[in-house]
Every structure is written in structure tokens, then in C-alpha cells.
PDB file of N, CA, C and O and ligand atoms in Angstrom:
ATOM      1  N   UNK A  46     -12.776 -13.491  21.894  1.00 87.00           N
ATOM      2  CA  UNK A  46     -13.294 -13.222  20.547  1.00 87.00           C
ATOM      3  C   UNK A  46     -13.416 -11.713  20.312  1.00 87.00           C
ATOM      4  O   UNK A  46     -13.848 -10.983  21.206  1.00 87.00           O
ATOM      5  N   UNK A  47     -13.061 -11.279  19.154  1.00 94.00           N
ATOM      6  CA  UNK A  47     -13.108  -9.848  18.855  1.00 94.00           C
ATOM      7  C   UNK A  47     -14.540  -9.380  18.605  1.00 94.00           C
ATOM      8  O   UNK A  47     -15.356 -10.133  18.094  1.00 94.00           O
ATOM      9  N   UNK A  48     -14.808  -8.135  18.945  1.00 97.00           N
ATOM     10  CA  UNK A  48     -16.052  -7.517  18.496  1.00 97.00           C
ATOM     11  C   UNK A  48     -15.810  -6.966  17.089  1.00 97.00           C
ATOM     12  O   UNK A  48     -14.653  -6.828  16.648  1.00 97.00           O
ATOM     13  N   UNK A  49     -16.899  -6.603  16.408  1.00 97.00           N
ATOM     14  CA  UNK A  49     -16.761  -6.040  15.065  1.00 97.00           C
ATOM     15  C   UNK A  49     -15.970  -4.733  15.107  1.00 97.00           C
ATOM     16  O   UNK A  49     -15.206  -4.435  14.191  1.00 97.00           O
ATOM     17  N   UNK A  50     -16.160  -3.973  16.166  1.00 97.00           N
ATOM     18  CA  UNK A  50     -15.441  -2.708  16.290  1.00 97.00           C
ATOM     19  C   UNK A  50     -13.934  -2.959  16.393  1.00 97.00           C
ATOM     20  O   UNK A  50     -13.132  -2.324  15.706  1.00 97.00           O
ATOM     21  N   UNK A  51     -13.566  -3.920  17.256  1.00 97.00           N
ATOM     22  CA  UNK A  51     -12.143  -4.263  17.400  1.00 97.00           C
ATOM     23  C   UNK A  51     -11.582  -4.807  16.098  1.00 97.00           C
ATOM     24  O   UNK A  51     -10.465  -4.466  15.688  1.00 97.00           O
ATOM     25  N   UNK A  52     -12.380  -5.645  15.436  1.00 97.00           N
ATOM     26  CA  UNK A  52     -11.925  -6.247  14.184  1.00 97.00           C
ATOM     27  C   UNK A  52     -11.678  -5.170  13.124  1.00 97.00           C
ATOM     28  O   UNK A  52     -10.647  -5.177  12.453  1.00 97.00           O
ATOM     29  N   UNK A  53     -12.625  -4.224  13.008  1.00 96.00           N
ATOM     30  CA  UNK A  53     -12.464  -3.180  11.988  1.00 96.00           C
ATOM     31  C   UNK A  53     -11.281  -2.278  12.317  1.00 96.00           C
ATOM     32  O   UNK A  53     -10.587  -1.790  11.417  1.00 96.00           O
ATOM     33  N   UNK A  54     -11.029  -2.080  13.613  1.00 95.00           N
ATOM     34  CA  UNK A  54      -9.844  -1.300  14.002  1.00 95.00           C
ATOM     35  C   UNK A  54      -8.563  -2.026  13.597  1.00 95.00           C
ATOM     36  O   UNK A  54      -7.626  -1.409  13.087  1.00 95.00           O
ATOM     37  N   UNK A  55      -8.545  -3.330  13.834  1.00 96.00           N
ATOM     38  CA  UNK A  55      -7.375  -4.126  13.447  1.00 96.00           C
ATOM     39  C   UNK A  55      -7.175  -4.098  11.935  1.00 96.00           C
ATOM     40  O   UNK A  55      -6.054  -3.999  11.444  1.00 96.00           O
ATOM     41  N   UNK A  56      -8.295  -4.175  11.201  1.00 94.00           N
ATOM     42  CA  UNK A  56      -8.201  -4.176   9.738  1.00 94.00           C
ATOM     43  C   UNK A  56      -7.583  -2.865   9.249  1.00 94.00           C
ATOM     44  O   UNK A  56      -6.670  -2.866   8.425  1.00 94.00           O
ATOM     45  N   UNK A  57      -8.060  -1.739   9.794  1.00 92.00           N
ATOM     46  CA  UNK A  57      -7.492  -0.473   9.336  1.00 92.00           C
ATOM     47  C   UNK A  57      -6.052  -0.296   9.813  1.00 92.00           C
ATOM     48  O   UNK A  57      -5.230   0.281   9.113  1.00 92.00           O
ATOM     49  N   UNK A  58      -5.747  -0.822  11.003  1.00 92.00           N
ATOM     50  CA  UNK A  58      -4.355  -0.779  11.471  1.00 92.00           C
ATOM     51  C   UNK A  58      -3.429  -1.568  10.558  1.00 92.00           C
ATOM     52  O   UNK A  58      -2.301  -1.170  10.301  1.00 92.00           O
ATOM     53  N   UNK A  59      -3.945  -2.702  10.069  1.00 90.00           N
ATOM     54  CA  UNK A  59      -3.106  -3.582   9.252  1.00 90.00           C
ATOM     55  C   UNK A  59      -2.700  -2.908   7.939  1.00 90.00           C
ATOM     56  O   UNK A  59      -1.749  -3.333   7.296  1.00 90.00           O
ATOM     57  N   UNK A  60      -3.435  -1.858   7.544  1.00 83.00           N
ATOM     58  CA  UNK A  60      -3.047  -1.134   6.332  1.00 83.00           C
ATOM     59  C   UNK A  60      -1.826  -0.262   6.589  1.00 83.00           C
ATOM     60  O   UNK A  60      -1.036  -0.007   5.689  1.00 83.00           O
ATOM     61  N   UNK A  61      -1.715   0.219   7.831  1.00 84.00           N
ATOM     62  CA  UNK A  61      -0.616   1.124   8.164  1.00 84.00           C
ATOM     63  C   UNK A  61       0.648   0.380   8.579  1.00 84.00           C
ATOM     64  O   UNK A  61       1.746   0.788   8.261  1.00 84.00           O
ATOM     65  N   UNK A  62       0.456  -0.685   9.324  1.00 89.00           N
ATOM     66  CA  UNK A  62       1.614  -1.438   9.815  1.00 89.00           C
ATOM     67  C   UNK A  62       1.204  -2.890  10.021  1.00 89.00           C
ATOM     68  O   UNK A  62       0.034  -3.172  10.232  1.00 89.00           O
ATOM     69  N   UNK A  63       2.177  -3.807   9.974  1.00 92.00           N
ATOM     70  CA  UNK A  63       1.850  -5.220  10.156  1.00 92.00           C
ATOM     71  C   UNK A  63       1.316  -5.484  11.558  1.00 92.00           C
ATOM     72  O   UNK A  63       1.811  -4.905  12.525  1.00 92.00           O
ATOM     73  N   UNK A  64       0.305  -6.336  11.651  1.00 94.00           N
ATOM     74  CA  UNK A  64      -0.255  -6.689  12.956  1.00 94.00           C
ATOM     75  C   UNK A  64       0.610  -7.757  13.602  1.00 94.00           C
ATOM     76  O   UNK A  64       1.326  -8.490  12.918  1.00 94.00           O
ATOM     77  N   UNK A  65       0.516  -7.845  14.933  1.00 96.00           N
ATOM     78  CA  UNK A  65       1.180  -8.947  15.623  1.00 96.00           C
ATOM     79  C   UNK A  65       0.488 -10.248  15.236  1.00 96.00           C
ATOM     80  O   UNK A  65      -0.675 -10.232  14.815  1.00 96.00           O
ATOM     81  N   UNK A  66       1.190 -11.363  15.387  1.00 95.00           N
ATOM     82  CA  UNK A  66       0.601 -12.619  14.916  1.00 95.00           C
ATOM     83  C   UNK A  66      -0.657 -12.961  15.686  1.00 95.00           C
ATOM     84  O   UNK A  66      -1.599 -13.529  15.133  1.00 95.00           O
ATOM     85  N   UNK A  67      -0.716 -12.575  16.982  1.00 96.00           N
ATOM     86  CA  UNK A  67      -1.914 -12.885  17.769  1.00 96.00           C
ATOM     87  C   UNK A  67      -3.105 -12.054  17.289  1.00 96.00           C
ATOM     88  O   UNK A  67      -4.227 -12.559  17.207  1.00 96.00           O
ATOM     89  N   UNK A  68      -2.852 -10.775  16.924  1.00 96.00           N
ATOM     90  CA  UNK A  68      -3.935  -9.959  16.386  1.00 96.00           C
ATOM     91  C   UNK A  68      -4.406 -10.501  15.052  1.00 96.00           C
ATOM     92  O   UNK A  68      -5.605 -10.525  14.766  1.00 96.00           O
ATOM     93  N   UNK A  69      -3.418 -10.908  14.211  1.00 95.00           N
ATOM     94  CA  UNK A  69      -3.772 -11.472  12.906  1.00 95.00           C
ATOM     95  C   UNK A  69      -4.644 -12.716  13.061  1.00 95.00           C
ATOM     96  O   UNK A  69      -5.612 -12.899  12.344  1.00 95.00           O
ATOM     97  N   UNK A  70      -4.261 -13.550  14.026  1.00 96.00           N
ATOM     98  CA  UNK A  70      -4.984 -14.799  14.262  1.00 96.00           C
ATOM     99  C   UNK A  70      -6.410 -14.499  14.731  1.00 96.00           C
ATOM    100  O   UNK A  70      -7.378 -15.062  14.213  1.00 96.00           O
ATOM    101  N   UNK A  71      -6.541 -13.582  15.696  1.00 96.00           N
ATOM    102  CA  UNK A  71      -7.875 -13.214  16.191  1.00 96.00           C
ATOM    103  C   UNK A  71      -8.727 -12.621  15.081  1.00 96.00           C
ATOM    104  O   UNK A  71      -9.911 -12.918  14.957  1.00 96.00           O
ATOM    105  N   UNK A  72      -8.091 -11.781  14.261  1.00 96.00           N
ATOM    106  CA  UNK A  72      -8.805 -11.160  13.154  1.00 96.00           C
ATOM    107  C   UNK A  72      -9.253 -12.212  12.147  1.00 96.00           C
ATOM    108  O   UNK A  72     -10.378 -12.180  11.654  1.00 96.00           O
ATOM    109  N   UNK A  73      -8.369 -13.166  11.868  1.00 96.00           N
ATOM    110  CA  UNK A  73      -8.710 -14.219  10.911  1.00 96.00           C
ATOM    111  C   UNK A  73      -9.904 -15.029  11.390  1.00 96.00           C
ATOM    112  O   UNK A  73     -10.812 -15.320  10.625  1.00 96.00           O
ATOM    113  N   UNK A  74      -9.918 -15.354  12.695  1.00 96.00           N
ATOM    114  CA  UNK A  74     -11.050 -16.083  13.256  1.00 96.00           C
ATOM    115  C   UNK A  74     -12.328 -15.269  13.122  1.00 96.00           C
ATOM    116  O   UNK A  74     -13.384 -15.802  12.788  1.00 96.00           O
ATOM    117  N   UNK A  75     -12.212 -13.962  13.376  1.00 97.00           N
ATOM    118  CA  UNK A  75     -13.401 -13.118  13.293  1.00 97.00           C
ATOM    119  C   UNK A  75     -13.917 -13.063  11.852  1.00 97.00           C
ATOM    120  O   UNK A  75     -15.119 -13.122  11.621  1.00 97.00           O
ATOM    121  N   UNK A  76     -12.993 -12.955  10.907  1.00 97.00           N
ATOM    122  CA  UNK A  76     -13.405 -12.834   9.507  1.00 97.00           C
ATOM    123  C   UNK A  76     -14.094 -14.098   9.007  1.00 97.00           C
ATOM    124  O   UNK A  76     -14.940 -14.027   8.118  1.00 97.00           O
ATOM    125  N   UNK A  77     -13.719 -15.254   9.593  1.00 96.00           N
ATOM    126  CA  UNK A  77     -14.356 -16.510   9.192  1.00 96.00           C
ATOM    127  C   UNK A  77     -15.853 -16.494   9.515  1.00 96.00           C
ATOM    128  O   UNK A  77     -16.676 -16.975   8.746  1.00 96.00           O
ATOM    129  N   UNK A  78     -16.189 -15.865  10.658  1.00 96.00           N
ATOM    130  CA  UNK A  78     -17.598 -15.908  11.106  1.00 96.00           C
ATOM    131  C   UNK A  78     -18.358 -14.629  10.763  1.00 96.00           C
ATOM    132  O   UNK A  78     -19.560 -14.576  10.913  1.00 96.00           O
ATOM    133  N   UNK A  79     -17.672 -13.575  10.300  1.00 97.00           N
ATOM    134  CA  UNK A  79     -18.342 -12.282  10.151  1.00 97.00           C
ATOM    135  C   UNK A  79     -18.256 -11.774   8.715  1.00 97.00           C
ATOM    136  O   UNK A  79     -17.177 -11.397   8.247  1.00 97.00           O
ATOM    137  N   UNK A  80     -19.387 -11.751   8.031  1.00 97.00           N
ATOM    138  CA  UNK A  80     -19.428 -11.281   6.646  1.00 97.00           C
ATOM    139  C   UNK A  80     -19.201  -9.768   6.554  1.00 97.00           C
ATOM    140  O   UNK A  80     -18.565  -9.288   5.625  1.00 97.00           O
ATOM    141  N   UNK A  81     -19.759  -9.033   7.523  1.00 97.00           N
ATOM    142  CA  UNK A  81     -19.664  -7.574   7.481  1.00 97.00           C
ATOM    143  C   UNK A  81     -18.194  -7.126   7.507  1.00 97.00           C
ATOM    144  O   UNK A  81     -17.783  -6.282   6.718  1.00 97.00           O
ATOM    145  N   UNK A  82     -17.410  -7.732   8.397  1.00 97.00           N
ATOM    146  CA  UNK A  82     -16.005  -7.345   8.507  1.00 97.00           C
ATOM    147  C   UNK A  82     -15.197  -7.849   7.312  1.00 97.00           C
ATOM    148  O   UNK A  82     -14.236  -7.201   6.900  1.00 97.00           O
ATOM    149  N   UNK A  83     -15.598  -9.006   6.762  1.00 97.00           N
ATOM    150  CA  UNK A  83     -14.936  -9.502   5.557  1.00 97.00           C
ATOM    151  C   UNK A  83     -15.119  -8.508   4.416  1.00 97.00           C
ATOM    152  O   UNK A  83     -14.171  -8.183   3.687  1.00 97.00           O
ATOM    153  N   UNK A  84     -16.376  -8.007   4.284  1.00 97.00           N
ATOM    154  CA  UNK A  84     -16.640  -7.000   3.247  1.00 97.00           C
ATOM    155  C   UNK A  84     -15.845  -5.731   3.507  1.00 97.00           C
ATOM    156  O   UNK A  84     -15.296  -5.120   2.590  1.00 97.00           O
ATOM    157  N   UNK A  85     -15.787  -5.324   4.778  1.00 96.00           N
ATOM    158  CA  UNK A  85     -15.038  -4.120   5.148  1.00 96.00           C
ATOM    159  C   UNK A  85     -13.567  -4.267   4.760  1.00 96.00           C
ATOM    160  O   UNK A  85     -12.958  -3.356   4.196  1.00 96.00           O
ATOM    161  N   UNK A  86     -13.025  -5.443   5.034  1.00 95.00           N
ATOM    162  CA  UNK A  86     -11.627  -5.699   4.707  1.00 95.00           C
ATOM    163  C   UNK A  86     -11.406  -5.652   3.185  1.00 95.00           C
ATOM    164  O   UNK A  86     -10.436  -5.075   2.704  1.00 95.00           O
ATOM    165  N   UNK A  87     -12.335  -6.252   2.450  1.00 95.00           N
ATOM    166  CA  UNK A  87     -12.226  -6.237   0.983  1.00 95.00           C
ATOM    167  C   UNK A  87     -12.270  -4.814   0.442  1.00 95.00           C
ATOM    168  O   UNK A  87     -11.513  -4.450  -0.456  1.00 95.00           O
ATOM    169  N   UNK A  88     -13.177  -4.007   1.010  1.00 93.00           N
ATOM    170  CA  UNK A  88     -13.295  -2.619   0.557  1.00 93.00           C
ATOM    171  C   UNK A  88     -12.005  -1.849   0.823  1.00 93.00           C
ATOM    172  O   UNK A  88     -11.531  -1.096  -0.020  1.00 93.00           O
ATOM    173  N   UNK A  89     -11.438  -2.067   2.024  1.00 91.00           N
ATOM    174  CA  UNK A  89     -10.193  -1.377   2.361  1.00 91.00           C
ATOM    175  C   UNK A  89      -9.056  -1.830   1.448  1.00 91.00           C
ATOM    176  O   UNK A  89      -8.229  -1.019   1.018  1.00 91.00           O
ATOM    177  N   UNK A  90      -9.034  -3.139   1.156  1.00 90.00           N
ATOM    178  CA  UNK A  90      -7.996  -3.652   0.266  1.00 90.00           C
ATOM    179  C   UNK A  90      -8.122  -3.059  -1.131  1.00 90.00           C
ATOM    180  O   UNK A  90      -7.117  -2.718  -1.759  1.00 90.00           O
ATOM    181  N   UNK A  91      -9.363  -2.929  -1.604  1.00 91.00           N
ATOM    182  CA  UNK A  91      -9.585  -2.316  -2.916  1.00 91.00           C
ATOM    183  C   UNK A  91      -9.121  -0.870  -2.910  1.00 91.00           C
ATOM    184  O   UNK A  91      -8.483  -0.397  -3.846  1.00 91.00           O
ATOM    185  N   UNK A  92      -9.458  -0.182  -1.808  1.00 87.00           N
ATOM    186  CA  UNK A  92      -9.046   1.216  -1.653  1.00 87.00           C
ATOM    187  C   UNK A  92      -7.526   1.314  -1.669  1.00 87.00           C
ATOM    188  O   UNK A  92      -6.945   2.165  -2.347  1.00 87.00           O
ATOM    189  N   UNK A  93      -6.893   0.392  -0.949  1.00 86.00           N
ATOM    190  CA  UNK A  93      -5.437   0.431  -0.864  1.00 86.00           C
ATOM    191  C   UNK A  93      -4.796   0.159  -2.223  1.00 86.00           C
ATOM    192  O   UNK A  93      -3.849   0.835  -2.614  1.00 86.00           O
ATOM    193  N   UNK A  94      -5.340  -0.826  -2.953  1.00 88.00           N
ATOM    194  CA  UNK A  94      -4.739  -1.119  -4.252  1.00 88.00           C
ATOM    195  C   UNK A  94      -4.982   0.032  -5.221  1.00 88.00           C
ATOM    196  O   UNK A  94      -4.152   0.300  -6.088  1.00 88.00           O
ATOM    197  N   UNK A  95      -6.110   0.741  -5.056  1.00 88.00           N
ATOM    198  CA  UNK A  95      -6.354   1.926  -5.887  1.00 88.00           C
ATOM    199  C   UNK A  95      -5.318   3.005  -5.577  1.00 88.00           C
ATOM    200  O   UNK A  95      -4.775   3.631  -6.484  1.00 88.00           O
ATOM    201  N   UNK A  96      -5.040   3.182  -4.284  1.00 84.00           N
ATOM    202  CA  UNK A  96      -4.035   4.172  -3.868  1.00 84.00           C
ATOM    203  C   UNK A  96      -2.657   3.775  -4.394  1.00 84.00           C
ATOM    204  O   UNK A  96      -1.901   4.603  -4.888  1.00 84.00           O
ATOM    205  N   UNK A  97      -2.358   2.463  -4.303  1.00 83.00           N
ATOM    206  CA  UNK A  97      -1.062   1.985  -4.789  1.00 83.00           C
ATOM    207  C   UNK A  97      -0.916   2.210  -6.280  1.00 83.00           C
ATOM    208  O   UNK A  97       0.159   2.550  -6.755  1.00 83.00           O
ATOM    209  N   UNK A  98      -2.024   2.014  -7.034  1.00 84.00           N
ATOM    210  CA  UNK A  98      -1.968   2.261  -8.475  1.00 84.00           C
ATOM    211  C   UNK A  98      -1.627   3.718  -8.750  1.00 84.00           C
ATOM    212  O   UNK A  98      -0.810   4.019  -9.606  1.00 84.00           O
ATOM    213  N   UNK A  99      -2.274   4.627  -8.008  1.00 82.00           N
ATOM    214  CA  UNK A  99      -2.012   6.057  -8.181  1.00 82.00           C
ATOM    215  C   UNK A  99      -0.561   6.366  -7.829  1.00 82.00           C
ATOM    216  O   UNK A  99       0.132   7.067  -8.555  1.00 82.00           O
ATOM    217  N   UNK A 100      -0.098   5.801  -6.700  1.00 80.00           N
ATOM    218  CA  UNK A 100       1.274   6.027  -6.260  1.00 80.00           C
ATOM    219  C   UNK A 100       2.266   5.502  -7.287  1.00 80.00           C
ATOM    220  O   UNK A 100       3.232   6.178  -7.642  1.00 80.00           O
ATOM    221  N   UNK A 101       1.969   4.295  -7.787  1.00 79.00           N
ATOM    222  CA  UNK A 101       2.820   3.676  -8.795  1.00 79.00           C
ATOM    223  C   UNK A 101       2.895   4.552 -10.032  1.00 79.00           C
ATOM    224  O   UNK A 101       3.964   4.772 -10.604  1.00 79.00           O
ATOM    225  N   UNK A 102       1.736   5.079 -10.425  1.00 75.00           N
ATOM    226  CA  UNK A 102       1.648   5.931 -11.599  1.00 75.00           C
ATOM    227  C   UNK A 102       2.504   7.181 -11.394  1.00 75.00           C
ATOM    228  O   UNK A 102       3.269   7.567 -12.268  1.00 75.00           O
ATOM    229  N   UNK A 103       2.367   7.787 -10.208  1.00 74.00           N
ATOM    230  CA  UNK A 103       3.121   8.990  -9.891  1.00 74.00           C
ATOM    231  C   UNK A 103       4.624   8.698  -9.909  1.00 74.00           C
ATOM    232  O   UNK A 103       5.411   9.477 -10.436  1.00 74.00           O
ATOM    233  N   UNK A 104       4.978   7.521  -9.339  1.00 69.00           N
ATOM    234  CA  UNK A 104       6.392   7.157  -9.299  1.00 69.00           C
ATOM    235  C   UNK A 104       6.960   6.952 -10.697  1.00 69.00           C
ATOM    236  O   UNK A 104       8.067   7.373 -10.988  1.00 69.00           O
ATOM    237  N   UNK A 105       6.167   6.300 -11.574  1.00 67.00           N
ATOM    238  CA  UNK A 105       6.674   6.063 -12.921  1.00 67.00           C
ATOM    239  C   UNK A 105       6.798   7.390 -13.667  1.00 67.00           C
ATOM    240  O   UNK A 105       7.693   7.568 -14.482  1.00 67.00           O
ATOM    241  N   UNK A 106       5.893   8.345 -13.359  1.00 66.00           N
ATOM    242  CA  UNK A 106       6.009   9.667 -13.969  1.00 66.00           C
ATOM    243  C   UNK A 106       7.295  10.356 -13.526  1.00 66.00           C
ATOM    244  O   UNK A 106       7.987  10.964 -14.327  1.00 66.00           O
ATOM    245  N   UNK A 107       7.597  10.265 -12.226  1.00 61.00           N
ATOM    246  CA  UNK A 107       8.793  10.934 -11.723  1.00 61.00           C
ATOM    247  C   UNK A 107      10.048  10.242 -12.252  1.00 61.00           C
ATOM    248  O   UNK A 107      11.092  10.869 -12.401  1.00 61.00           O
ATOM    249  N   UNK A 108       9.939   8.943 -12.557  1.00 61.00           N
ATOM    250  CA  UNK A 108      11.065   8.229 -13.156  1.00 61.00           C
ATOM    251  C   UNK A 108      11.363   8.791 -14.540  1.00 61.00           C
ATOM    252  O   UNK A 108      12.526   8.982 -14.909  1.00 61.00           O
ATOM    253  N   UNK A 109      10.266   9.094 -15.271  1.00 61.00           N
ATOM    254  CA  UNK A 109      10.442   9.679 -16.601  1.00 61.00           C
ATOM    255  C   UNK A 109      11.142  11.033 -16.484  1.00 61.00           C
ATOM    256  O   UNK A 109      12.067  11.323 -17.223  1.00 61.00           O
ATOM    257  N   UNK A 110      10.706  11.833 -15.497  1.00 64.00           N
ATOM    258  CA  UNK A 110      11.320  13.134 -15.270  1.00 64.00           C
ATOM    259  C   UNK A 110      12.802  12.975 -14.911  1.00 64.00           C
ATOM    260  O   UNK A 110      13.662  13.671 -15.443  1.00 64.00           O
ATOM    261  N   UNK A 111      13.073  12.007 -14.012  1.00 65.00           N
ATOM    262  CA  UNK A 111      14.449  11.767 -13.591  1.00 65.00           C
ATOM    263  C   UNK A 111      15.319  11.350 -14.775  1.00 65.00           C
ATOM    264  O   UNK A 111      16.443  11.823 -14.919  1.00 65.00           O
ATOM    265  N   UNK A 112      14.768  10.455 -15.615  1.00 74.00           N
ATOM    266  CA  UNK A 112      15.589   9.974 -16.715  1.00 74.00           C
ATOM    267  C   UNK A 112      15.838  11.097 -17.719  1.00 74.00           C
ATOM    268  O   UNK A 112      16.886  11.149 -18.340  1.00 74.00           O
ATOM    269  N   UNK A 113      14.857  12.014 -17.837  1.00 74.00           N
ATOM    270  CA  UNK A 113      15.078  13.180 -18.690  1.00 74.00           C
ATOM    271  C   UNK A 113      16.219  14.031 -18.135  1.00 74.00           C
ATOM    272  O   UNK A 113      17.090  14.483 -18.871  1.00 74.00           O
ATOM    273  N   UNK A 114      16.192  14.225 -16.836  1.00 78.00           N
ATOM    274  CA  UNK A 114      17.252  14.989 -16.177  1.00 78.00           C
ATOM    275  C   UNK A 114      18.599  14.294 -16.341  1.00 78.00           C
ATOM    276  O   UNK A 114      19.622  14.939 -16.595  1.00 78.00           O
ATOM    277  N   UNK A 115      18.561  12.974 -16.188  1.00 77.00           N
ATOM    278  CA  UNK A 115      19.791  12.196 -16.329  1.00 77.00           C
ATOM    279  C   UNK A 115      20.341  12.339 -17.741  1.00 77.00           C
ATOM    280  O   UNK A 115      21.546  12.537 -17.929  1.00 77.00           O
ATOM    281  N   UNK A 116      19.447  12.276 -18.722  1.00 78.00           N
ATOM    282  CA  UNK A 116      19.865  12.446 -20.111  1.00 78.00           C
ATOM    283  C   UNK A 116      20.473  13.830 -20.326  1.00 78.00           C
ATOM    284  O   UNK A 116      21.486  13.969 -21.015  1.00 78.00           O
ATOM    285  N   UNK A 117      19.841  14.854 -19.729  1.00 81.00           N
ATOM    286  CA  UNK A 117      20.339  16.218 -19.860  1.00 81.00           C
ATOM    287  C   UNK A 117      21.731  16.331 -19.229  1.00 81.00           C
ATOM    288  O   UNK A 117      22.614  16.981 -19.781  1.00 81.00           O
ATOM    289  N   UNK A 118      21.900  15.678 -18.060  1.00 84.00           N
ATOM    290  CA  UNK A 118      23.212  15.698 -17.400  1.00 84.00           C
ATOM    291  C   UNK A 118      24.265  15.009 -18.261  1.00 84.00           C
ATOM    292  O   UNK A 118      25.383  15.515 -18.415  1.00 84.00           O
ATOM    293  N   UNK A 119      23.892  13.872 -18.827  1.00 80.00           N
ATOM    294  CA  UNK A 119      24.825  13.139 -19.687  1.00 80.00           C
ATOM    295  C   UNK A 119      25.184  13.986 -20.911  1.00 80.00           C
ATOM    296  O   UNK A 119      26.358  14.103 -21.282  1.00 80.00           O
ATOM    297  N   UNK A 120      24.135  14.597 -21.496  1.00 83.00           N
ATOM    298  CA  UNK A 120      24.363  15.425 -22.685  1.00 83.00           C
ATOM    299  C   UNK A 120      25.289  16.590 -22.369  1.00 83.00           C
ATOM    300  O   UNK A 120      26.214  16.883 -23.135  1.00 83.00           O
ATOM    301  N   UNK A 121      25.083  17.238 -21.234  1.00 86.00           N
ATOM    302  CA  UNK A 121      25.922  18.381 -20.884  1.00 86.00           C
ATOM    303  C   UNK A 121      27.337  17.928 -20.525  1.00 86.00           C
ATOM    304  O   UNK A 121      28.319  18.633 -20.788  1.00 86.00           O
ATOM    305  N   UNK A 122      27.444  16.727 -19.950  1.00 84.00           N
ATOM    306  CA  UNK A 122      28.765  16.177 -19.632  1.00 84.00           C
ATOM    307  C   UNK A 122      29.543  15.910 -20.915  1.00 84.00           C
ATOM    308  O   UNK A 122      30.743  16.223 -21.008  1.00 84.00           O
ATOM    309  N   UNK A 123      28.844  15.365 -21.917  1.00 83.00           N
ATOM    310  CA  UNK A 123      29.489  15.116 -23.213  1.00 83.00           C
ATOM    311  C   UNK A 123      29.893  16.430 -23.863  1.00 83.00           C
ATOM    312  O   UNK A 123      30.998  16.577 -24.375  1.00 83.00           O
ATOM    313  N   UNK A 124      28.998  17.419 -23.802  1.00 81.00           N
ATOM    314  CA  UNK A 124      29.278  18.737 -24.365  1.00 81.00           C
ATOM    315  C   UNK A 124      30.513  19.363 -23.722  1.00 81.00           C
ATOM    316  O   UNK A 124      31.387  19.899 -24.416  1.00 81.00           O
ATOM    317  N   UNK A 125      30.600  19.285 -22.389  1.00 78.00           N
ATOM    318  CA  UNK A 125      31.716  19.926 -21.703  1.00 78.00           C
ATOM    319  C   UNK A 125      33.048  19.245 -22.039  1.00 78.00           C
ATOM    320  O   UNK A 125      34.087  19.876 -22.024  1.00 78.00           O
ATOM    321  N   UNK A 126      32.977  17.951 -22.369  1.00 69.00           N
ATOM    322  CA  UNK A 126      34.198  17.257 -22.782  1.00 69.00           C
ATOM    323  C   UNK A 126      34.653  17.731 -24.159  1.00 69.00           C
ATOM    324  O   UNK A 126      35.844  17.839 -24.437  1.00 69.00           O
ATOM    325  N   UNK A 127      33.653  18.011 -25.036  1.00 61.00           N
ATOM    326  CA  UNK A 127      33.983  18.433 -26.391  1.00 61.00           C
ATOM    327  C   UNK A 127      34.554  19.845 -26.420  1.00 61.00           C
ATOM    328  O   UNK A 127      35.355  20.162 -27.286  1.00 61.00           O
ATOM    329  N   UNK A 128      34.102  20.695 -25.452  1.00 59.00           N
ATOM    330  CA  UNK A 128      34.548  22.081 -25.512  1.00 59.00           C
ATOM    331  C   UNK A 128      35.781  22.314 -24.696  1.00 59.00           C
ATOM    332  O   UNK A 128      35.907  21.840 -23.617  1.00 59.00           O
TER     333      UNK A 128
HETATM  334 ZN1  LIG B 897     -17.341  -8.362  12.409  1.00 64.04          ZN
END
């Protein structure tokens, strides 16, 4: 059985990389019996989704920049054909 310390380490590891199935299973068992670690996991998940929202936002902004550049390239390509 995992200790809370081991469980919280696994939870934070799972944000960076997928856990092995045995770690996932042990963690799942721990979360069933431990409210503190369940809350910790929820908080980390909220944090992660907040980070993902920011990342998504940044990515969509850079897409706008890219499409502007693409439009400029297309416009200059059309111009060079005309001249
Ligand atoms: Zn715990």
C-alpha cells in the first residue's frame, strides 16, 4: 500500500509522464481510501487545465500571427507574379 508521500509523488509524476499500470493501480487504490490525496490530485488537475488553457490561448495567438505571415507571403507572391 502506498503512503501519502508516495501517492503525491506519483500524482505529480503523472502530470509529466504516463505512469506504469502498476503505479496507476496502486495510486487508484490509495485515492479510494484517502481524501487528502484525492483533493491533491484534483488541485493538480485544475492547475494543469489552467496551464493548458493558457498554452492553448498562446498557441491560438501564434496561429493568428502565422496566418498573417502566410497572408503576407501569399500577397507578395501574387505581387511578384504581376510585376
Ligand atoms: Zn493519501
